Coordinates of C-alpha atoms (C1' of nucleotides) in Angstrom, one line a residue:
Chain X
M1 CA -8.7 -21.5 12.0
D2 CA -11.3 -19.7 9.9
A3 CA -14.2 -21.8 11.4
V4 CA -15.0 -23.2 7.9
L5 CA -13.3 -26.0 7.2
D6 CA -12.8 -27.8 10.7
E7 CA -16.4 -28.9 10.6
A8 CA -15.8 -32.8 10.0
A9 CA -12.7 -34.3 10.6
G10 CA -10.8 -36.3 8.2
K11 CA -12.1 -35.0 5.2
R12 CA -10.6 -34.0 2.1
A13 CA -9.8 -29.9 2.2
R14 CA -10.9 -28.2 -1.0
G15 CA -7.7 -26.3 -2.8
L16 CA -9.6 -22.9 -2.5
D17 CA -10.1 -23.3 1.1
R18 CA -6.4 -24.5 1.7
A19 CA -5.3 -21.8 -0.3
F20 CA -6.8 -19.1 1.7
E21 CA -6.0 -20.6 4.8
I22 CA -1.9 -20.7 3.6
L23 CA -2.5 -17.0 2.9
D24 CA -4.8 -16.2 6.1
F25 CA -1.4 -18.2 8.2
L26 CA 1.1 -15.8 6.5
R27 CA -0.7 -12.8 7.0
Q28 CA -0.8 -13.8 11.1
K29 CA 2.9 -14.6 11.0
R30 CA 3.5 -11.6 9.3
Q31 CA 6.7 -13.4 7.8
A32 CA 8.0 -15.2 5.0
L33 CA 8.1 -19.2 5.5
K34 CA 8.8 -22.5 3.8
P35 CA 6.3 -24.5 2.4
N36 CA 7.1 -27.3 4.8
E37 CA 6.7 -25.3 7.8
I38 CA 3.3 -24.2 6.5
A39 CA 2.4 -27.5 6.3
A40 CA 3.6 -28.5 9.6
Q41 CA 1.9 -25.7 11.3
I42 CA -1.6 -25.5 10.0
G43 CA -1.7 -29.3 10.1
A44 CA -2.2 -29.9 6.1
P45 CA -0.6 -32.8 3.9
R46 CA 2.8 -31.4 2.4
S47 CA 2.0 -32.6 -0.9
S48 CA -1.0 -30.6 -1.0
V49 CA 0.8 -27.3 0.2
Y50 CA 3.5 -27.7 -1.9
E51 CA 0.7 -27.8 -4.8
L52 CA -1.0 -24.9 -3.8
V53 CA 2.0 -23.0 -3.0
N54 CA 3.2 -23.7 -6.2
L55 CA 0.0 -22.4 -8.1
L56 CA -0.2 -19.5 -5.9
L57 CA 3.5 -18.7 -6.9
R58 CA 2.6 -18.8 -10.3
N59 CA -0.6 -16.3 -10.1
G60 CA 1.6 -13.9 -8.2
I61 CA -0.4 -14.3 -5.0
L62 CA 2.1 -15.6 -3.2
E63 CA 6.2 -14.7 -4.0
F64 CA 9.4 -15.8 -2.9
T65 CA 11.6 -13.7 -0.5
G66 CA 13.6 -13.7 2.4
G67 CA 15.5 -16.9 0.4
E68 CA 15.6 -20.7 0.9
G69 CA 12.5 -21.2 -0.9
R70 CA 10.8 -18.9 1.8
V71 CA 7.4 -17.7 0.4
Y72 CA 5.1 -14.8 1.3
L73 CA 2.0 -12.7 0.7
G74 CA 2.6 -11.4 -3.3
R75 CA 2.1 -8.1 -5.0
K76 CA -1.2 -9.2 -6.8
L77 CA -3.0 -9.3 -3.3
Y78 CA -1.6 -5.9 -2.9
F79 CA -3.3 -4.8 -6.3
L80 CA -6.6 -6.5 -5.1
G81 CA -6.5 -4.9 -2.0
A82 CA -5.7 -1.6 -3.5
A83 CA -9.0 -2.1 -5.4
Y84 CA -11.1 -2.8 -2.8
E85 CA -9.8 0.1 -1.0
N86 CA -10.7 2.1 -3.9
H87 CA -13.7 1.3 -4.3
F88 CA -15.0 1.6 -0.7
D89 CA -12.8 4.4 -0.5
F90 CA -12.5 5.3 3.3
T91 CA -8.8 5.3 3.4
R92 CA -8.6 8.8 2.8
E93 CA -10.7 10.4 4.7
C94 CA -9.8 8.3 7.4
E95 CA -6.2 9.0 7.7
A96 CA -7.3 12.3 7.9
V97 CA -10.0 11.8 10.4
L98 CA -7.7 9.6 12.6
E99 CA -5.0 12.7 12.4
R100 CA -7.3 15.4 13.4
L101 CA -8.6 12.6 16.4
A102 CA -4.7 12.0 17.7
D103 CA -4.2 16.1 17.2
E104 CA -6.8 17.2 19.1
T105 CA -6.8 14.4 21.8
R106 CA -2.9 13.5 21.8
E107 CA -4.1 10.3 22.2
T108 CA -4.1 7.3 20.0
A109 CA -6.6 6.8 17.3
Q110 CA -7.6 3.6 15.6
F111 CA -10.1 2.4 12.8
C112 CA -11.1 -0.9 13.4
M113 CA -13.2 -3.6 11.9
L114 CA -14.2 -7.2 11.9
D115 CA -12.0 -9.9 9.7
G116 CA -14.5 -12.6 9.6
N117 CA -15.3 -13.5 13.3
K118 CA -12.1 -11.5 15.1
Y119 CA -11.8 -7.9 15.6
T120 CA -8.6 -6.1 13.7
V121 CA -7.1 -2.5 13.6
V122 CA -7.0 -1.2 10.4
R123 CA -5.3 2.1 10.8
M124 CA -4.0 4.1 13.5
R125 CA -2.3 7.1 14.3
E126 CA -0.4 7.4 17.8
G127 CA -1.3 10.0 20.1
A128 CA 1.4 13.1 20.7
R129 CA 2.7 11.8 24.4
P130 CA 6.1 10.9 25.7
F131 CA 4.8 7.0 26.4
R132 CA 2.6 6.1 23.5
I133 CA 0.2 3.5 23.5
S134 CA 0.1 1.4 20.1
T135 CA -1.2 -2.0 18.9
D136 CA 0.0 -4.2 15.6
I137 CA -1.9 -3.1 12.8
G138 CA -4.1 -5.9 11.0
Q139 CA -3.5 -8.8 14.0
S140 CA -6.6 -11.0 14.7
V141 CA -8.3 -10.2 18.0
P142 CA -10.9 -11.8 19.8
I143 CA -14.1 -9.9 19.7
P144 CA -14.8 -10.0 23.0
W145 CA -11.4 -8.2 24.3
T146 CA -12.1 -5.0 22.7
A147 CA -14.6 -1.8 23.4
S148 CA -15.4 -1.9 19.6
G149 CA -16.0 -5.6 19.5
R150 CA -19.4 -4.9 21.6
L151 CA -20.5 -2.3 18.8
L152 CA -19.8 -4.1 15.6
V153 CA -21.8 -7.5 16.5
A154 CA -24.6 -5.3 17.9
H155 CA -26.7 -5.9 14.3
R156 CA -27.0 -9.3 15.5
T157 CA -29.2 -11.2 17.8
D158 CA -28.0 -12.5 21.1
E159 CA -28.2 -16.1 19.7
D160 CA -26.7 -15.2 16.4
I161 CA -23.6 -13.3 18.3
L162 CA -23.0 -16.4 20.5
T163 CA -22.7 -19.0 17.7
F164 CA -20.4 -16.4 15.7
I165 CA -18.1 -15.8 18.0
P166 CA -15.7 -19.0 18.8
S167 CA -16.5 -19.6 22.5
Q168 CA -12.9 -19.8 23.4
D169 CA -12.6 -16.2 22.2
F170 CA -14.4 -15.5 25.7
R171 CA -11.1 -16.5 27.6
L172 CA -9.0 -13.1 28.4
P173 CA -5.3 -13.2 27.7
G174 CA -5.1 -13.2 31.6
G175 CA -6.8 -17.0 31.5
E176 CA -10.3 -15.6 33.1
W177 CA -13.7 -16.1 31.3
L178 CA -15.8 -13.5 30.5
D179 CA -18.9 -14.5 31.4
P180 CA -21.0 -14.4 27.6
Q181 CA -24.2 -13.2 29.3
H182 CA -22.5 -10.3 30.5
F183 CA -21.1 -9.3 27.3
L184 CA -24.4 -9.5 25.6
A185 CA -25.5 -7.1 28.2
E186 CA -23.0 -4.6 27.2
V187 CA -23.4 -5.3 23.4
R188 CA -26.8 -3.9 24.0
Q189 CA -25.8 -1.2 26.1
A190 CA -23.8 -0.2 23.5
E191 CA -26.2 -0.4 20.5
R192 CA -28.9 1.7 22.8
E193 CA -25.9 4.4 23.8
G194 CA -24.3 4.5 20.2
F195 CA -20.9 3.9 22.0
F196 CA -18.8 1.9 24.2
T197 CA -16.2 2.7 26.8
F198 CA -14.2 0.9 29.5
N199 CA -11.3 0.2 31.1
S200 CA -9.3 -2.2 28.8
I201 CA -9.9 -5.9 30.1
V202 CA -6.9 -7.1 28.3
D203 CA -4.5 -4.6 30.5
S204 CA -4.3 -2.8 33.4
F205 CA -3.4 0.7 32.3
T206 CA -5.8 1.8 29.1
H207 CA -9.1 3.1 28.9
C208 CA -10.7 2.5 25.3
F209 CA -13.7 4.5 23.9
A210 CA -15.4 3.1 20.9
V211 CA -17.8 4.8 18.6
P212 CA -19.6 2.8 15.2
V213 CA -19.0 3.7 11.8
M214 CA -22.6 3.3 10.1
D215 CA -22.9 1.9 6.6
E216 CA -26.1 2.6 4.9
G217 CA -27.7 -0.5 6.1
G218 CA -27.5 1.4 9.7
H219 CA -25.1 -1.2 10.9
A220 CA -21.7 -0.6 12.3
A221 CA -19.3 -1.1 9.6
A222 CA -16.4 -0.1 11.7
T223 CA -15.5 1.7 14.8
L224 CA -13.2 4.7 15.5
C225 CA -11.2 4.2 18.7
L226 CA -9.3 6.1 21.4
V227 CA -6.7 4.4 23.5
T228 CA -5.8 6.1 26.7
P229 CA -4.0 6.0 30.2
R230 CA -6.8 5.4 32.4
D231 CA -6.7 8.6 34.2
D232 CA -6.9 10.7 31.2
G233 CA -9.4 8.7 30.0
L234 CA -11.8 9.1 32.6
A235 CA -10.8 12.8 32.9
N236 CA -11.2 13.6 29.4
R237 CA -14.2 11.1 29.1
D238 CA -16.9 14.0 27.9
R239 CA -14.8 15.8 25.4
Y240 CA -13.5 12.8 24.2
L241 CA -16.7 11.2 23.3
A242 CA -17.9 14.3 21.7
R243 CA -14.8 14.2 19.6
L244 CA -15.0 10.9 18.5
K245 CA -18.8 11.2 17.6
E246 CA -18.1 14.2 15.5
A247 CA -15.3 12.1 13.4
A248 CA -17.7 9.1 13.2
A249 CA -20.4 11.4 11.9
S250 CA -18.1 12.8 9.2
L251 CA -17.3 9.3 7.9
N252 CA -20.6 8.0 8.1
H253 CA -22.1 7.9 4.5
A254 CA -18.6 7.4 3.2
P255 CA -18.5 3.5 2.8
T256 CA -19.7 1.6 0.6
R257 CA -20.0 4.7 -2.2
A258 CA -18.3 3.4 -5.1
K259 CA -16.7 6.7 -7.6
R260 CA -17.7 4.9 -10.7
G261 CA -17.3 7.4 -13.8
Chain K
M1 CA -6.1 -13.1 -19.5
D2 CA -3.8 -14.4 -17.0
A3 CA -1.4 -16.2 -19.7
V4 CA -1.5 -19.2 -17.3
L5 CA -4.2 -21.2 -18.0
D6 CA -5.4 -20.8 -21.7
E7 CA -2.9 -23.1 -22.9
A8 CA -5.0 -25.8 -23.7
A9 CA -8.2 -25.4 -25.0
G10 CA -11.2 -27.9 -23.7
K11 CA -9.8 -28.8 -20.6
R12 CA -11.3 -28.4 -17.2
A13 CA -10.0 -25.6 -15.4
R14 CA -8.6 -25.5 -12.0
G15 CA -11.0 -23.9 -9.5
L16 CA -7.9 -21.7 -7.7
D17 CA -7.0 -20.4 -11.4
R18 CA -10.7 -19.5 -12.2
A19 CA -11.4 -18.1 -8.5
F20 CA -8.0 -15.6 -9.4
E21 CA -9.5 -15.2 -12.6
I22 CA -12.6 -14.0 -11.4
L23 CA -11.0 -11.7 -8.5
D24 CA -8.8 -10.2 -11.5
F25 CA -11.7 -9.6 -13.5
L26 CA -13.5 -7.9 -11.2
R27 CA -10.5 -5.6 -10.4
Q28 CA -10.0 -4.7 -14.3
K29 CA -14.2 -4.3 -14.3
R30 CA -13.6 -1.8 -11.1
Q31 CA -17.3 -2.8 -10.2
A32 CA -19.7 -5.1 -8.9
L33 CA -21.1 -7.6 -11.3
K34 CA -23.7 -10.6 -11.0
P35 CA -22.4 -14.4 -11.1
N36 CA -24.2 -14.7 -14.0
E37 CA -22.4 -11.6 -15.8
I38 CA -19.0 -12.7 -14.6
A39 CA -19.5 -15.7 -16.2
A40 CA -20.6 -14.5 -19.6
Q41 CA -17.6 -12.6 -19.3
I42 CA -15.0 -14.3 -18.9
G43 CA -16.4 -17.4 -20.8
A44 CA -16.9 -19.9 -17.8
P45 CA -19.5 -22.3 -17.2
R46 CA -22.2 -20.5 -15.3
S47 CA -22.1 -23.4 -12.1
S48 CA -18.9 -23.1 -11.9
V49 CA -18.7 -19.6 -11.4
Y50 CA -21.4 -19.8 -8.8
E51 CA -19.9 -22.5 -6.9
L52 CA -16.8 -20.4 -6.9
V53 CA -18.9 -17.2 -6.1
N54 CA -20.1 -18.5 -3.3
L55 CA -16.7 -20.0 -1.9
L56 CA -15.5 -16.7 -1.8
L57 CA -18.5 -14.9 -0.5
R58 CA -17.7 -17.6 2.7
N59 CA -14.1 -16.6 3.0
G60 CA -14.7 -12.5 3.0
I61 CA -12.7 -12.7 -0.5
L62 CA -15.7 -11.8 -2.6
E63 CA -18.4 -9.3 -1.1
F64 CA -22.1 -8.7 -1.8
T65 CA -22.7 -5.1 -2.7
G66 CA -24.4 -3.0 -5.1
G67 CA -27.3 -4.9 -4.6
E68 CA -29.0 -7.4 -7.1
G69 CA -26.7 -9.9 -6.0
R70 CA -23.9 -8.4 -7.4
V71 CA -20.5 -8.7 -6.2
Y72 CA -17.2 -7.4 -5.9
L73 CA -13.9 -7.9 -4.0
G74 CA -13.8 -8.6 -0.4
R75 CA -12.2 -6.8 2.7
K76 CA -10.0 -10.0 3.4
L77 CA -8.0 -9.0 0.5
Y78 CA -7.9 -5.6 1.8
F79 CA -6.2 -7.1 4.7
L80 CA -3.9 -9.5 3.0
G81 CA -2.9 -6.3 0.6
A82 CA -2.3 -4.5 3.6
A83 CA -0.2 -7.5 5.3
Y84 CA 1.8 -7.3 1.9
E85 CA 2.2 -3.4 2.0
N86 CA 3.4 -3.8 5.2
H87 CA 5.9 -6.4 4.9
F88 CA 7.7 -4.6 1.8
D89 CA 6.5 -1.1 3.2
F90 CA 7.3 0.7 0.8
T91 CA 4.5 2.7 1.0
R92 CA 4.8 5.2 3.4
E93 CA 8.3 6.3 2.1
C94 CA 6.8 6.4 -1.2
E95 CA 3.9 8.8 -0.7
A96 CA 6.5 11.1 0.7
V97 CA 8.6 10.8 -2.4
L98 CA 6.1 11.6 -4.6
E99 CA 4.8 14.4 -2.5
R100 CA 8.2 15.8 -2.8
L101 CA 8.4 15.1 -6.7
A102 CA 5.5 16.6 -6.9
D103 CA 5.8 19.9 -5.0
E104 CA 9.5 20.7 -6.8
T105 CA 8.6 20.0 -9.7
R106 CA 4.7 21.1 -9.9
E107 CA 4.4 17.8 -12.5
T108 CA 2.3 14.5 -11.8
A109 CA 4.6 11.9 -10.0
Q110 CA 4.3 8.3 -10.1
F111 CA 5.6 5.3 -8.5
C112 CA 4.8 2.3 -11.0
M113 CA 5.3 -1.3 -11.0
L114 CA 4.7 -4.7 -13.0
D115 CA 1.5 -6.6 -12.3
G116 CA 1.9 -9.7 -14.1
N117 CA 2.8 -9.2 -17.7
K118 CA 1.3 -5.4 -17.6
Y119 CA 2.5 -2.3 -16.4
T120 CA 0.2 -0.6 -13.5
V121 CA 0.5 2.9 -11.8
V122 CA 0.4 2.2 -8.0
R123 CA 0.7 5.6 -6.8
M124 CA 0.1 9.0 -7.9
R125 CA 0.8 12.6 -6.9
E126 CA -0.4 14.9 -9.2
G127 CA 1.2 18.2 -10.5
A128 CA 0.3 21.6 -9.2
R129 CA -1.2 22.8 -12.8
P130 CA -4.1 24.5 -13.6
F131 CA -4.9 21.6 -16.1
R132 CA -3.5 18.5 -14.2
I133 CA -2.1 15.6 -16.0
S134 CA -3.5 12.3 -14.5
T135 CA -4.1 8.4 -15.2
D136 CA -6.1 6.0 -13.3
I137 CA -4.6 3.8 -10.5
G138 CA -4.5 0.1 -10.5
Q139 CA -5.3 -0.2 -14.1
S140 CA -3.9 -2.6 -16.2
V141 CA -1.7 -1.2 -19.1
P142 CA 0.5 -2.8 -22.0
I143 CA 4.3 -2.6 -21.2
P144 CA 5.5 -1.4 -24.4
W145 CA 3.1 1.8 -24.3
T146 CA 5.0 3.2 -21.1
A147 CA 8.3 5.0 -20.7
S148 CA 8.8 2.8 -17.2
G149 CA 8.2 -0.4 -19.3
R150 CA 11.6 -0.3 -21.0
L151 CA 13.2 -0.3 -17.3
L152 CA 11.1 -2.8 -15.9
V153 CA 11.9 -5.6 -18.4
A154 CA 15.2 -4.5 -19.1
H155 CA 17.0 -7.4 -16.8
R156 CA 15.4 -10.1 -19.0
T157 CA 17.0 -11.3 -22.2
D158 CA 15.4 -10.1 -25.5
E159 CA 14.0 -13.6 -26.2
D160 CA 12.5 -13.5 -22.5
I161 CA 11.1 -10.1 -23.1
L162 CA 9.4 -11.1 -26.3
T163 CA 7.8 -14.4 -24.8
F164 CA 6.9 -12.2 -21.8
I165 CA 5.1 -9.6 -23.2
P166 CA 2.1 -10.6 -25.1
S167 CA 2.6 -10.0 -29.0
Q168 CA -0.4 -7.6 -29.2
D169 CA 0.7 -5.4 -26.4
F170 CA 3.1 -3.9 -29.3
R171 CA -0.5 -2.5 -30.9
L172 CA -0.5 1.0 -29.8
P173 CA -4.0 2.5 -29.0
G174 CA -3.6 4.5 -32.2
G175 CA -3.8 0.7 -34.0
E176 CA 0.1 1.4 -35.4
W177 CA 1.9 -1.3 -34.4
L178 CA 5.5 -0.9 -32.4
D179 CA 8.4 -2.9 -33.9
P180 CA 9.6 -5.2 -31.3
Q181 CA 13.0 -4.9 -32.1
H182 CA 12.8 -1.2 -31.9
F183 CA 11.2 -1.5 -28.5
L184 CA 14.4 -4.2 -27.5
A185 CA 16.8 -1.5 -28.5
E186 CA 15.3 1.0 -26.3
V187 CA 15.0 -1.3 -23.4
R188 CA 18.7 -2.0 -23.8
Q189 CA 19.6 2.2 -24.3
A190 CA 17.4 2.4 -21.0
E191 CA 19.4 -0.3 -18.8
R192 CA 22.5 1.3 -19.9
E193 CA 21.7 4.8 -19.1
G194 CA 19.6 4.1 -15.9
F195 CA 16.5 6.1 -17.0
F196 CA 14.1 6.2 -20.3
T197 CA 12.5 9.3 -21.6
F198 CA 10.5 10.5 -24.6
N199 CA 7.1 12.0 -25.8
S200 CA 4.5 9.5 -25.0
I201 CA 3.6 7.3 -27.8
V202 CA 0.1 6.9 -26.3
D203 CA -1.0 10.9 -26.7
S204 CA 0.0 13.6 -28.4
F205 CA 0.8 16.1 -25.7
T206 CA 3.3 14.4 -22.7
H207 CA 6.8 13.9 -21.7
C208 CA 7.4 10.9 -19.5
F209 CA 10.4 10.5 -17.3
A210 CA 11.4 7.1 -15.4
V211 CA 14.0 6.0 -13.5
P212 CA 14.2 2.7 -11.7
V213 CA 13.9 1.8 -7.8
M214 CA 16.2 -1.0 -7.5
D215 CA 15.5 -4.0 -5.4
E216 CA 18.3 -6.2 -3.6
G217 CA 19.3 -7.9 -6.9
G218 CA 20.0 -5.2 -8.9
H219 CA 16.6 -5.3 -10.7
A220 CA 14.0 -2.9 -11.4
A221 CA 11.4 -3.6 -8.7
A222 CA 9.6 -0.2 -9.9
T223 CA 10.0 3.2 -11.6
L224 CA 9.5 6.6 -10.5
C225 CA 8.0 8.8 -13.4
L226 CA 7.0 12.0 -14.3
V227 CA 4.9 13.0 -16.6
T228 CA 4.9 16.7 -18.2
P229 CA 3.3 18.5 -21.0
R230 CA 6.1 18.2 -23.8
D231 CA 7.7 21.7 -23.6
D232 CA 7.7 21.7 -20.0
G233 CA 9.6 18.6 -20.1
L234 CA 12.1 19.1 -22.5
A235 CA 12.8 22.6 -21.2
N236 CA 13.6 20.8 -17.9
R237 CA 14.8 17.8 -18.7
D238 CA 18.0 18.1 -16.7
R239 CA 16.7 18.9 -13.5
Y240 CA 13.9 16.7 -13.6
L241 CA 15.9 13.9 -13.7
A242 CA 18.2 14.8 -11.4
R243 CA 15.1 15.3 -9.1
L244 CA 14.0 11.8 -9.8
K245 CA 17.3 10.1 -9.8
E246 CA 17.9 11.4 -6.1
A247 CA 14.4 10.4 -5.3
A248 CA 14.8 6.8 -6.3
A249 CA 18.0 6.6 -4.7
S250 CA 16.1 7.7 -1.5
L251 CA 13.9 4.6 -2.3
N252 CA 16.6 2.2 -3.4
H253 CA 17.3 -0.1 -0.7
A254 CA 13.6 0.3 1.3
P255 CA 11.6 -2.5 -0.7
T256 CA 11.9 -6.2 0.6
R257 CA 13.1 -4.9 4.4
A258 CA 10.6 -6.5 6.7
K259 CA 10.4 -4.7 9.9
R260 CA 9.7 -8.0 12.2
G261 CA 9.8 -7.1 16.1
Chain V
dA1 C1' 30.7 -43.5 8.9
dT2 C1' 25.9 -44.0 10.7
dC3 C1' 21.8 -42.0 11.8
dA4 C1' 18.4 -38.5 12.1
dT5 C1' 15.9 -34.6 10.6
dC6 C1' 14.8 -31.2 7.5
dT7 C1' 13.7 -30.4 2.4
dG8 C1' 11.7 -30.9 -2.2
dT9 C1' 9.7 -34.1 -5.9
dA10 C1' 7.2 -38.1 -8.2
dC11 C1' 3.3 -41.0 -8.6
dG12 C1' -0.8 -43.9 -8.1
dC13 C1' -5.6 -44.3 -6.1
dT14 C1' -9.9 -42.4 -5.1
dA15 C1' -13.0 -38.8 -3.1
dT16 C1' -14.7 -35.2 -5.6
dA17 C1' -14.8 -30.6 -7.8
dT18 C1' -15.7 -29.1 -12.2
dT19 C1' -19.0 -29.0 -15.6
dG20 C1' -22.9 -29.2 -19.3
dG21 C1' -27.2 -29.4 -19.3
dA22 C1' -32.0 -29.6 -17.2
dC23 C1' -35.0 -27.1 -14.5
dA24 C1' -37.9 -23.0 -12.7
dT25 C1' -38.9 -18.1 -11.9
dA26 C1' -39.2 -13.6 -13.5
dG27 C1' -39.6 -9.8 -16.1
dA28 C1' -39.8 -7.4 -21.4
dC29 C1' -41.7 -7.5 -25.3
dG30 C1' -45.2 -8.4 -29.2
Chain P
dC1 C1' -51.5 -15.0 -24.1
dG2 C1' -46.9 -16.9 -25.8
dT3 C1' -42.1 -16.3 -26.7
dC4 C1' -37.4 -14.8 -25.5
dT5 C1' -33.8 -13.6 -22.2
dA6 C1' -31.7 -13.0 -17.6
dT7 C1' -31.1 -14.9 -13.6
dG8 C1' -30.2 -18.7 -10.0
dT9 C1' -30.2 -23.7 -8.6
dC10 C1' -30.1 -28.5 -9.0
dC11 C1' -27.8 -33.1 -10.4
dA12 C1' -25.4 -36.6 -12.2
dA13 C1' -21.1 -37.9 -15.3
dT14 C1' -16.1 -38.1 -15.3
dA15 C1' -11.6 -35.6 -15.4
dT16 C1' -9.0 -34.7 -11.7
dA17 C1' -7.0 -32.9 -7.3
dG18 C1' -5.9 -33.7 -3.1
dC19 C1' -3.6 -37.1 -0.4
dG20 C1' -0.5 -40.9 1.4
dT21 C1' 3.3 -42.7 0.5
dA22 C1' 8.0 -43.6 -1.3
dC23 C1' 12.4 -41.3 -2.9
dA24 C1' 16.3 -38.6 -2.8
dG25 C1' 19.8 -34.8 -1.6
dA26 C1' 21.8 -31.8 2.0
dT27 C1' 22.5 -30.8 6.6
dG28 C1' 24.1 -31.6 11.3
dA29 C1' 25.1 -34.3 15.0
dT30 C1' 26.8 -38.5 17.3

DNA sequence: ATCATCTGTACGCTATATTGGACATAGACG
DNA sequence: CGTCTATGTCCAATATAGCGTACAGATGAT
C-alpha cells in the first residue's frame, strides 16, 4: 500500500510501519473496524495487529468507537494534525480563497495536495448550481487521473516521476491505460504554462482547471482547481483561468511560514 | 511526559512510544527542531531518535522544514487529523456555535477537550472588545487550572480522578497548591449543576464559564466556555449561562455521528 | 448436538530493533 | 593551533518485538 514496506516479501514488518499502515487503512476506509478485520484486510498477522492496536489505543492515536470493539482514528491525531495546520497556516486563507473562487465562478473550487504518491482533495467549496459537482475530501486518487497531478510532480525529472508514481496508477477507472510518455509531455506543458486544463479523463462531463500554489522553493506545494461542466468550462476558460491565477498568487507565499512568537 | 512509558526506569523504550513522544514534543514546542535537540530535550538516546526520525520522515509523519535538518510534524498527520475531524464532525457546527456565542456575548468563546490527562483549547472565537482575551490553541494545560477541567473529569470516581491527574498539576502557576479535596468538591458540584463558573485561578482579571457538551454515553466529551472580564462576567452571569447552555444543547448529539455514504 | 466461523487472548521462538559508544566533521573560542 | 561543543553516521550486543500457533468463548448454521 504505502510502497515502502512490501519491497521484499516474507520479511518481518517494523512496528512503526505497520502502525501507520493501520492508520492509513482506517483513513481510507473512513469507518471504524475491528482489529480482526484490519488484520485480514491489510494482510498482517492478527497477533501483531492486536498488539499494535492496543498500543495505539493507549496513546490516544486510536479510539474505540462504533461499538463491538471497533476502533478508529483518535483524538491525538486530530491535535497533531491541528498543530501541523497551525504551523503551515494555509488553512484560514485557503478557505477564504475557495469561497471567493466559488462565489465568482459558481463552480466547485478545490485545494489539492499530494499525500505520498497519491493526489488528494484537502478542501473543497461546492459551486452554486442546481446540480453540484463534488468529490470526497481526503480520498487518495492516482496522480495521472487529475489535472493537478500534472503540476504537482512537475519539479521532478521524467525518470523520477515514473518511479514515483506506481505504474498501475496509469490505468484509468474505465480500464484503459494512459501512456506514460503522453503524461510526461503534459507535465512539461503544465510546467511551462503554469496551469493545466483538460476534459477530465475519469468522467465524461467535467472540465478541470488547475493552477499551482508555489512554496518558497518554487515547487508546486498544492493546487487550486475548478471543476466545471464541460461546456461552461470551455465557454469561460479565460475568465476562470484568470481568477484561479489571482487566487493562487494570493496564497503563494503563505505556506511554510511559521508564526512563532 | 506521556505518563505511559516512564513506569520503570532503565528499560528499553518501544519504538512506537518513542515516536509518539517525539511527535507530542514537537507539538508542544510548536517549532521545528533538529533530531539532536529532540534527543537531548526528551532524554532519549541520540541514535534511536535519528533512526525514528528518519522512519517518520519516510512516512510523511515528519517533514524537513526550517532548514539545517530541522524537522516538524508532517502532512500525513494533517490528513489523519482531518479524517478524525470528518468522522466525528463536530467542527463545522462548532465553529458556527462559537461564532454565535461570541456575537451574542461579545466575549471570547472556546471549545475545549481533554488531550490525554491535560486540558486543551480546540477552537476559539475572540470576543468583540477593545482589549480581547485570548489563549493559545492546542496548548496543554493542567486540568485543575480550568473551569472546564471540573466538568471534563466529572464522570470519574474521586479516586480515579486523583490518579488520572498528575499530582504536580495541582500546583498553580503562581506556585500555590490547590487542595485536591477542594478540587474534587468542585467537580461534584459542577456535575450536579451542569456547569461551572469561577474567577480564574490562573490570573486576576478573568471570570470563566464552562458547560459540558455530552456524548451519547452521558459523559462530558468537551466543553463550551466563555472567558470574560470579572465584572462583566458577574454582571451578565445569568444571560451568559443561558446562552452557553443553549449552545451546548445544540451540539450535544453531534459528536460521534459518522456521516458515511 | 455438531460443526464452522469470528473473535480475542496467551505464549515461546528468533529475527531484529534499540541502544551505547566509537568515529568523523565542522564551527567556536581562547 | 589545540580544545571544546554540536552535529550526524556507523556498528556490534542483546533485550525484545513481531510472528506463528494454540487455546477459548460466542455466535450461528445445519
